[in-house]
Amino acid sequence: MPISPPTTSFPATFNWGVATSAYQIEGAAAVDGRGPSIWDTFTHTPGKIIDGSTGDVACDHYHRYTEDVELIASLNVDCYRFSISWSRVQPLGYGAWNEAGFDFYSRLLDRLREKNIAAHVTLYHWDLPQGLQDQGGWLNRQTCVHFATYAAEVARRFGHRVASIATHNEPWCTANLGYGNAQFAPGVADPAAAIQVSHHLLLSHGLAMQAMRTIGAPARLGIVLNQWTATPATDSEADQAMAKLEYARSVQWFMDPIFKGRYPELALEHMDQRLFTVYPDDLATICQPIDFLGVNYYTRAFSSAEVPPRKPEGKLGFSDMGWETYPQGLTDLLVGLHQEYTLPPIFITENGMAVADQLIDGKIDDQARIDYVSRHLAALAEAMRLGVNVQGYFYWSLLDNFEWNSGYAKRFGLIYVDYQTQQRTLKASAHWYRHFIATNLLTSVEV
Ligand code: FCB
């Protein structure tokens, strides 16, 4: 717990932000020509979302973006990460563009600019146009070509108005939760398909990078990966082997192709290769310089070969998602990446905590979230002290929002949303974050 005096500060040029994604906040699902995405289809299929909800309205950000930009500005942040809904700007995922969709993002960029907030855009935060799913989705190699066309169009229109463009958000989730265990859209449970989808996601990243480079816009181009360290539950050989394999399958599976031009041997040896098709030039396409790497970090993986598996002790507790609070993992992860790869600048593009927040007398006292963020910032500062080049941090999320298959039951926001009235209320953590950014002094906490 807090130890005085305050010790940690970040470089004056460090970027502070908040993050969201299109399907989770926009709503306006069938407005102004937007086509359906796989998440519209999935949420409207009974039994897929824990509370039976959909993103049809979500935070109604599509209609409230002006107010939301005011809120972003009120936090003192200098950057905002959001995603573009592909089916809003290209209803089928191929063919005609939807000008009304591009207009929305253009107006959002105008508002951000007025407030001097740099925009960090993600092209794909899991919401594939249903029109492409109908043609096989990410199992169809052709989807990669359509993605590159979409990426180039966004770069052409917005590449001079945004600070960065990320191709994908967390392709591990798209592949493994969308195709491996059916928790996410499109709801397929076939591990062999998940492997091939992960390859196509990486290939689409490479093709999109090439397509965007030809536009020559000033935005920095990169990708956002969810990452963790894997801790063996005990020092048994079985647990250690399991942890190594977990790291190879999640972190190295995406990092190695991008930075080394090959898939990790260990993961290849242990995977279901039935559908795995890699064309001769694919890895060269995937392995090309990126201007930044986005890292999303929430918790560690804990590898236990016992049945039933051992659980982490959770010295610092667990979030409302059941995820262990383990800030040390952020330091270990970043230092490990720095040792293994030649990295571009890193942005922590997501980090945050779900808390069962309650609005009492107009206030939300989320001390647990403040502790979580301060500990992770201390862990981040430690990684930077050890030589890792990190240039920014985005809290996930600006607002409580549609948390995928958990629906509205889980609250990650710095800002509380009453979904009946759409009223937004700053939580104690929002006030804390604003104050922290203004003073750039972190009270020293135990990591
Ligand atoms: C990440 C997602 C983000 C949000 C957080 C809690 O995996 O990128 O959309 O759901 O988890």
Coordinates of C-alpha atoms and ligand atoms in Angstrom, one line a residue:
M1 CA 0.0 0.0 0.0
P2 CA 1.1 3.6 -0.4
I3 CA 4.5 4.5 0.9
S4 CA 5.5 8.2 1.0
P5 CA 7.0 10.3 -0.4
P6 CA 5.9 10.5 -4.0
T7 CA 8.7 9.3 -6.2
T8 CA 7.8 8.4 -9.7
S9 CA 7.4 10.8 -12.6
F10 CA 7.2 10.2 -16.3
P11 CA 9.0 12.1 -19.1
A12 CA 7.2 15.4 -20.0
T13 CA 6.7 14.1 -23.5
F14 CA 4.9 11.0 -22.3
N15 CA 1.4 10.6 -23.8
W16 CA -1.6 10.0 -21.6
G17 CA -4.9 8.7 -22.9
V18 CA -8.0 6.8 -22.7
A19 CA -9.3 4.1 -25.0
T20 CA -12.6 2.8 -26.4
S21 CA -13.8 0.7 -29.4
A22 CA -16.6 1.2 -31.9
Y23 CA -18.9 -1.6 -31.2
Q24 CA -18.6 -1.2 -27.4
I25 CA -19.7 2.5 -27.3
E26 CA -21.2 3.8 -30.6
G27 CA -24.7 2.2 -30.7
A28 CA -26.6 3.6 -33.8
A29 CA -26.2 0.1 -35.2
A30 CA -28.5 0.6 -38.1
V31 CA -28.2 4.4 -38.6
D32 CA -26.9 6.4 -41.6
G33 CA -26.2 3.4 -43.8
R34 CA -24.1 1.3 -41.4
G35 CA -24.0 -2.4 -42.4
P36 CA -24.2 -5.2 -39.8
S37 CA -21.1 -6.7 -38.4
I38 CA -20.5 -10.1 -36.9
W39 CA -21.1 -8.6 -33.5
D40 CA -24.6 -7.5 -34.4
T41 CA -25.3 -11.0 -35.6
F42 CA -23.7 -12.6 -32.5
T43 CA -25.4 -10.4 -29.9
H44 CA -28.8 -11.0 -31.6
T45 CA -28.3 -14.7 -31.3
P46 CA -29.9 -15.9 -28.0
G47 CA -27.6 -17.3 -25.4
K48 CA -24.3 -15.7 -26.6
I49 CA -24.2 -12.7 -24.2
I50 CA -24.4 -13.2 -20.5
D51 CA -27.1 -10.5 -19.8
G52 CA -28.8 -11.0 -23.2
S53 CA -27.8 -7.4 -24.3
T54 CA -26.6 -6.1 -27.6
G55 CA -24.5 -3.1 -28.8
D56 CA -27.6 -1.6 -30.6
V57 CA -27.5 1.5 -28.4
A58 CA -24.4 0.9 -26.1
C59 CA -23.3 4.4 -24.9
D60 CA -25.0 6.1 -27.8
H61 CA -21.6 7.7 -28.5
Y62 CA -22.6 8.1 -32.2
H63 CA -25.0 10.8 -31.1
R64 CA -23.2 12.0 -28.0
Y65 CA -19.6 12.2 -29.3
T66 CA -19.5 16.0 -28.7
E67 CA -20.3 15.6 -25.0
D68 CA -17.9 12.6 -24.9
V69 CA -15.0 14.6 -26.3
E70 CA -15.7 17.3 -23.7
L71 CA -15.4 14.5 -21.0
I72 CA -12.1 13.2 -22.6
A73 CA -10.7 16.8 -22.5
S74 CA -11.8 17.2 -18.9
L75 CA -9.5 14.3 -17.9
N76 CA -6.4 16.3 -19.0
V77 CA -5.4 13.5 -21.4
D78 CA -3.6 14.4 -24.6
C79 CA -4.6 11.4 -26.7
Y80 CA -7.6 9.2 -27.4
R81 CA -7.7 5.8 -28.8
F82 CA -10.8 4.6 -30.6
S83 CA -11.7 2.2 -33.5
I84 CA -13.5 2.7 -36.8
S85 CA -16.5 0.4 -37.4
W86 CA -15.5 -1.0 -40.8
S87 CA -19.2 -1.7 -41.7
R88 CA -20.1 1.9 -40.9
V89 CA -17.7 3.1 -43.6
Q90 CA -18.0 0.2 -46.0
P91 CA -21.3 -1.6 -45.2
L92 CA -20.4 -4.9 -46.8
G93 CA -16.7 -4.9 -46.2
Y94 CA -16.1 -4.7 -49.9
G95 CA -17.5 -2.4 -52.7
A96 CA -19.1 1.0 -52.0
W97 CA -18.0 3.4 -49.3
N98 CA -20.6 5.0 -47.0
E99 CA -19.9 8.7 -46.9
A100 CA -22.2 9.2 -43.9
G101 CA -20.0 6.8 -41.9
F102 CA -16.7 8.6 -42.8
D103 CA -18.5 11.9 -42.0
F104 CA -19.1 10.7 -38.4
Y105 CA -15.4 10.0 -37.9
S106 CA -14.4 13.2 -39.6
R107 CA -16.6 15.2 -37.2
L108 CA -15.2 13.3 -34.2
L109 CA -11.6 14.1 -35.4
D110 CA -12.7 17.8 -35.7
R111 CA -13.9 17.9 -32.1
L112 CA -10.7 16.2 -30.9
R113 CA -8.5 18.6 -32.8
E114 CA -10.4 21.5 -31.2
K115 CA -9.4 20.1 -27.8
N116 CA -5.8 19.4 -28.9
I117 CA -6.3 15.7 -28.4
A118 CA -4.3 13.4 -30.7
A119 CA -6.3 10.6 -32.3
H120 CA -5.0 7.0 -32.3
V121 CA -7.2 4.9 -34.6
T122 CA -7.6 1.2 -34.7
L123 CA -8.9 -0.3 -37.9
Y124 CA -10.2 -3.6 -36.6
H125 CA -11.5 -4.0 -33.1
W126 CA -13.3 -7.3 -33.8
D127 CA -16.3 -6.1 -35.8
L128 CA -16.0 -7.7 -39.3
P129 CA -18.7 -6.7 -41.7
Q130 CA -21.2 -9.5 -41.9
G131 CA -21.0 -9.2 -45.7
L132 CA -17.5 -10.6 -45.5
Q133 CA -18.4 -13.2 -42.9
D134 CA -21.0 -14.5 -45.4
Q135 CA -18.0 -15.2 -47.7
G136 CA -16.1 -17.1 -45.1
G137 CA -14.8 -14.3 -42.9
W138 CA -11.2 -14.6 -41.7
L139 CA -11.0 -18.2 -42.9
N140 CA -11.1 -16.8 -46.4
R141 CA -7.8 -15.4 -47.6
Q142 CA -9.6 -12.9 -49.7
T143 CA -10.7 -11.1 -46.6
C144 CA -7.1 -10.0 -46.1
V145 CA -7.2 -8.2 -49.5
H146 CA -10.4 -6.4 -48.6
F147 CA -8.9 -5.4 -45.3
A148 CA -5.9 -3.8 -47.1
T149 CA -8.3 -1.9 -49.3
Y150 CA -10.2 -0.6 -46.3
A151 CA -6.9 0.3 -44.5
A152 CA -5.6 2.3 -47.5
E153 CA -8.9 4.2 -47.8
V154 CA -8.8 5.2 -44.1
A155 CA -5.1 6.2 -44.4
R156 CA -5.9 8.3 -47.5
R157 CA -8.8 10.1 -45.8
F158 CA -7.5 10.4 -42.3
G159 CA -3.8 9.6 -42.3
H160 CA -2.8 13.3 -42.1
R161 CA -5.3 13.9 -39.2
V162 CA -4.5 11.2 -36.8
A163 CA -1.3 10.4 -34.8
S164 CA -1.4 6.7 -35.4
I165 CA -3.3 3.9 -37.1
A166 CA -3.2 0.3 -35.8
T167 CA -4.2 -2.5 -38.1
H168 CA -5.6 -4.9 -35.5
N169 CA -6.6 -5.0 -31.9
E170 CA -5.6 -8.2 -30.1
P171 CA -5.7 -10.7 -33.0
W172 CA -5.1 -13.4 -30.4
C173 CA -8.7 -12.8 -29.2
T174 CA -10.2 -12.6 -32.7
A175 CA -8.6 -16.0 -33.5
N176 CA -8.9 -17.9 -30.2
L177 CA -12.1 -16.5 -28.7
G178 CA -13.9 -16.0 -32.1
Y179 CA -12.8 -19.3 -33.7
G180 CA -11.2 -21.4 -31.0
N181 CA -13.8 -21.5 -28.2
A182 CA -16.8 -19.6 -29.6
Q183 CA -16.9 -17.1 -26.7
F184 CA -16.8 -14.2 -29.2
A185 CA -18.2 -13.6 -32.7
P186 CA -18.5 -15.3 -35.0
G187 CA -18.9 -18.1 -32.4
V188 CA -16.9 -20.9 -34.0
A189 CA -15.2 -23.6 -31.8
D190 CA -12.5 -25.2 -33.9
P191 CA -8.9 -24.8 -32.8
A192 CA -7.5 -25.7 -36.2
A193 CA -9.6 -22.9 -37.7
A194 CA -8.3 -20.5 -35.0
I195 CA -4.7 -21.1 -36.2
Q196 CA -5.5 -20.4 -39.8
V197 CA -7.5 -17.3 -38.8
S198 CA -4.5 -16.0 -36.8
H199 CA -2.3 -16.4 -39.9
H200 CA -4.8 -14.5 -42.0
L201 CA -5.0 -11.8 -39.4
L202 CA -1.2 -11.4 -39.5
L203 CA -1.2 -11.5 -43.3
S204 CA -3.9 -8.9 -43.4
H205 CA -1.8 -6.7 -41.1
G206 CA 1.2 -7.1 -43.5
L207 CA -0.9 -6.3 -46.6
A208 CA -2.6 -3.3 -44.8
M209 CA 0.8 -2.0 -43.8
Q210 CA 2.0 -2.1 -47.4
A211 CA -1.1 -0.5 -48.7
M212 CA -1.0 2.3 -46.1
R213 CA 2.7 2.9 -46.7
T214 CA 1.9 3.7 -50.4
I215 CA -0.4 6.5 -49.2
G216 CA 2.5 8.2 -47.5
A217 CA 0.4 9.8 -44.7
P218 CA 2.3 11.0 -41.6
A219 CA 0.4 8.8 -39.1
R220 CA 2.5 6.2 -37.4
L221 CA 1.5 2.7 -38.4
G222 CA 1.5 -0.4 -36.2
I223 CA -0.5 -3.1 -34.4
V224 CA -1.9 -3.7 -31.0
L225 CA -1.4 -7.1 -29.3
N226 CA -2.7 -8.4 -26.0
Q227 CA 0.2 -9.9 -24.0
W228 CA 1.0 -11.5 -20.7
T229 CA 3.8 -13.3 -19.0
A230 CA 3.1 -17.0 -18.2
T231 CA 4.1 -18.0 -14.7
P232 CA 4.5 -21.7 -13.9
A233 CA 2.3 -22.5 -10.9
T234 CA 5.2 -24.6 -9.3
D235 CA 8.7 -25.3 -10.4
S236 CA 7.7 -28.8 -11.6
E237 CA 8.9 -29.6 -15.1
A238 CA 5.3 -30.0 -16.3
D239 CA 4.3 -26.5 -15.1
Q240 CA 7.4 -24.9 -16.6
A241 CA 6.9 -26.6 -19.9
M242 CA 3.3 -25.5 -19.9
A243 CA 4.2 -21.8 -19.2
K244 CA 6.7 -21.8 -22.0
L245 CA 4.2 -23.2 -24.4
E246 CA 1.5 -20.7 -23.3
Y247 CA 4.0 -17.8 -23.9
A248 CA 4.9 -19.3 -27.4
R249 CA 1.2 -19.7 -28.3
S250 CA 0.1 -16.2 -27.3
V251 CA 2.9 -13.7 -27.3
Q252 CA 5.5 -15.2 -29.6
W253 CA 2.9 -16.5 -32.0
F254 CA 2.3 -12.9 -33.1
M255 CA 5.6 -11.2 -32.2
D256 CA 7.9 -13.7 -34.0
P257 CA 6.2 -13.4 -37.5
I258 CA 6.1 -9.6 -37.2
F259 CA 9.7 -9.1 -35.9
K260 CA 11.5 -12.3 -37.0
G261 CA 9.6 -13.4 -40.0
R262 CA 8.8 -16.9 -38.7
Y263 CA 6.4 -18.7 -36.3
P264 CA 7.8 -20.0 -33.0
E265 CA 8.9 -23.7 -33.3
L266 CA 7.5 -24.7 -29.9
A267 CA 4.0 -23.6 -30.8
L268 CA 4.3 -25.2 -34.3
E269 CA 5.2 -28.5 -32.7
H270 CA 2.2 -28.5 -30.5
M271 CA -0.6 -27.3 -32.7
D272 CA -3.3 -28.7 -34.9
Q273 CA -1.9 -28.1 -38.4
R274 CA -4.8 -29.5 -40.3
L275 CA -5.9 -26.2 -41.8
F276 CA -2.6 -24.4 -41.6
T277 CA -1.8 -23.0 -45.1
V278 CA 1.0 -20.5 -45.4
Y279 CA 2.1 -19.3 -48.9
P280 CA 5.8 -18.8 -49.6
D281 CA 5.8 -15.0 -49.4
D282 CA 3.4 -14.6 -46.5
L283 CA 6.0 -14.3 -43.7
A284 CA 7.9 -11.7 -45.7
T285 CA 4.7 -9.7 -46.1
I286 CA 4.0 -9.9 -42.3
C287 CA 7.6 -9.1 -41.3
Q288 CA 8.1 -5.4 -42.1
P289 CA 8.9 -2.4 -40.0
I290 CA 6.2 -1.0 -37.8
D291 CA 6.4 2.5 -36.3
F292 CA 5.0 1.5 -32.9
L293 CA 3.8 -1.6 -31.0
G294 CA 0.6 -1.4 -28.9
V295 CA 0.6 -3.6 -25.9
N296 CA -2.6 -4.4 -24.0
Y297 CA -1.9 -5.7 -20.5
Y298 CA -4.4 -6.8 -17.8
T299 CA -3.0 -9.8 -16.0
R300 CA -0.6 -12.7 -16.2
A301 CA -1.3 -16.3 -17.4
F302 CA -0.8 -18.9 -14.6
S303 CA 0.2 -22.3 -15.9
S304 CA -0.6 -25.4 -13.9
A305 CA -0.5 -28.9 -15.3
E306 CA -2.3 -30.3 -12.3
V307 CA -5.9 -31.4 -12.4
P308 CA -7.7 -29.4 -11.3
P309 CA -5.2 -26.6 -12.1
R310 CA -3.7 -24.6 -9.3
K311 CA -4.9 -21.0 -9.1
P312 CA -2.7 -18.0 -8.3
E313 CA -2.8 -16.8 -4.8
G314 CA -3.7 -13.3 -5.9
K315 CA -1.8 -11.3 -3.3
L316 CA -3.3 -8.1 -4.7
G317 CA -6.7 -9.5 -5.4
F318 CA -8.8 -10.1 -8.5
S319 CA -10.9 -7.8 -10.7
D320 CA -14.7 -8.2 -11.3
M321 CA -13.7 -10.2 -14.4
G322 CA -11.9 -12.6 -12.1
W323 CA -8.5 -11.5 -13.5
E324 CA -5.6 -11.4 -11.0
T325 CA -4.0 -8.0 -10.3
Y326 CA -0.4 -8.7 -11.1
P327 CA 1.5 -5.4 -12.0
Q328 CA 4.9 -7.1 -11.8
G329 CA 3.9 -9.0 -15.0
L330 CA 3.9 -5.7 -16.9
T331 CA 7.5 -5.0 -16.0
D332 CA 8.5 -8.6 -16.7
L333 CA 6.7 -8.7 -20.0
L334 CA 8.1 -5.4 -21.3
V335 CA 11.7 -6.2 -20.2
G336 CA 11.4 -9.7 -21.8
L337 CA 10.1 -8.2 -25.1
H338 CA 12.9 -5.7 -25.1
Q339 CA 15.5 -8.5 -24.6
E340 CA 14.1 -10.7 -27.3
Y341 CA 13.1 -8.3 -30.1
T342 CA 14.3 -5.2 -31.7
L343 CA 11.3 -3.1 -30.8
P344 CA 9.8 0.2 -32.1
P345 CA 8.4 2.6 -29.5
I346 CA 5.8 0.9 -27.3
F347 CA 2.4 2.3 -26.3
I348 CA 0.4 0.6 -23.5
T349 CA -2.8 0.8 -25.6
E350 CA -4.9 -0.8 -22.9
N351 CA -4.7 -1.4 -19.1
G352 CA -7.6 -1.2 -16.7
M353 CA -9.9 -2.9 -14.2
A354 CA -13.5 -4.0 -14.0
V355 CA -15.0 -3.1 -10.7
A356 CA -18.6 -3.6 -9.5
D357 CA -19.0 0.1 -9.2
Q358 CA -22.0 1.6 -7.4
L359 CA -23.4 5.0 -7.8
I360 CA -24.1 6.3 -4.3
D361 CA -25.3 9.8 -3.7
G362 CA -24.1 10.8 -7.1
K363 CA -20.6 9.4 -6.5
I364 CA -18.6 6.3 -7.4
D365 CA -15.8 5.6 -5.0
D366 CA -13.6 3.1 -7.0
Q367 CA -10.5 3.1 -4.9
A368 CA -9.7 -0.4 -6.2
R369 CA -9.3 1.0 -9.7
I370 CA -7.1 3.8 -8.5
D371 CA -4.8 1.2 -6.8
Y372 CA -4.8 -0.9 -9.9
V373 CA -3.8 1.9 -12.1
S374 CA -1.1 3.3 -9.8
R375 CA 0.5 0.0 -9.3
H376 CA 0.6 -0.6 -13.1
L377 CA 2.0 2.8 -13.7
A378 CA 4.7 2.1 -11.1
A379 CA 5.4 -1.2 -12.9
L380 CA 5.6 0.7 -16.2
A381 CA 8.0 3.3 -14.8
E382 CA 10.2 0.4 -13.6
A383 CA 10.3 -1.1 -17.1
M384 CA 11.2 2.3 -18.6
R385 CA 13.9 2.7 -16.0
L386 CA 15.3 -0.7 -17.2
G387 CA 15.5 0.7 -20.7
V388 CA 12.2 -0.1 -22.4
N389 CA 11.1 2.7 -24.7
V390 CA 7.4 3.3 -23.8
Q391 CA 5.9 6.5 -25.1
G392 CA 2.3 6.4 -23.9
Y393 CA -0.4 4.9 -21.7
F394 CA -4.1 4.6 -22.4
Y395 CA -6.5 3.6 -19.7
W396 CA -9.2 1.1 -20.8
S397 CA -11.8 2.5 -20.8
L398 CA -13.0 6.1 -21.0
L399 CA -16.6 4.9 -20.3
D400 CA -18.3 1.9 -19.0
N401 CA -19.4 0.1 -22.1
F402 CA -20.5 -3.1 -23.8
E403 CA -18.0 -5.7 -22.5
W404 CA -18.4 -8.3 -25.3
N405 CA -19.9 -11.5 -24.0
S406 CA -20.2 -10.0 -20.5
G407 CA -22.7 -7.4 -21.9
Y408 CA -23.1 -4.4 -19.6
A409 CA -22.4 -6.4 -16.4
K410 CA -18.8 -5.4 -16.2
R411 CA -17.7 -1.8 -15.8
F412 CA -14.2 -0.7 -16.9
G413 CA -14.8 3.0 -17.2
L414 CA -13.2 6.0 -15.5
I415 CA -16.7 7.4 -16.2
Y416 CA -19.8 5.7 -15.0
V417 CA -22.7 5.3 -17.5
D418 CA -26.3 4.9 -16.4
Y419 CA -27.6 3.0 -19.4
Q420 CA -31.3 4.0 -18.7
T421 CA -30.6 7.7 -19.0
Q422 CA -27.1 7.7 -20.7
Q423 CA -26.0 10.0 -18.0
R424 CA -22.2 10.0 -17.5
T425 CA -20.6 10.5 -14.0
L426 CA -16.9 10.8 -13.4
K427 CA -15.7 8.2 -10.9
A428 CA -13.2 8.9 -8.2
S429 CA -10.6 7.2 -10.5
A430 CA -11.3 9.8 -13.2
H431 CA -10.6 12.6 -10.8
W432 CA -7.5 10.8 -9.7
Y433 CA -6.3 10.3 -13.2
R434 CA -6.8 13.9 -14.1
H435 CA -4.9 15.0 -11.0
F436 CA -2.1 12.5 -11.6
I437 CA -1.6 13.7 -15.2
A438 CA -1.5 17.3 -14.1
T439 CA 1.1 16.7 -11.4
N440 CA 2.9 13.8 -13.1
L441 CA 3.8 12.4 -9.6
L442 CA 2.9 8.9 -8.6
T443 CA 2.8 8.1 -5.0
S444 CA 5.1 5.2 -4.7
V445 CA 3.3 1.9 -4.4
E446 CA 4.4 -1.6 -3.9
V447 CA 4.3 -3.5 -7.2
Ligands
FCB1 C1 -9.6 -6.2 -24.2 C2 -10.4 -5.6 -25.4 C3 -11.2 -4.4 -25.0 C4 -11.9 -4.7 -23.7 C5 -10.9 -5.1 -22.6 C6 -11.5 -5.3 -21.3 O1 -9.3 -7.5 -24.5 O2 -9.5 -5.2 -26.4 O3 -12.2 -4.2 -26.0 O4 -12.9 -5.6 -23.8 O5 -10.2 -6.3 -23.0

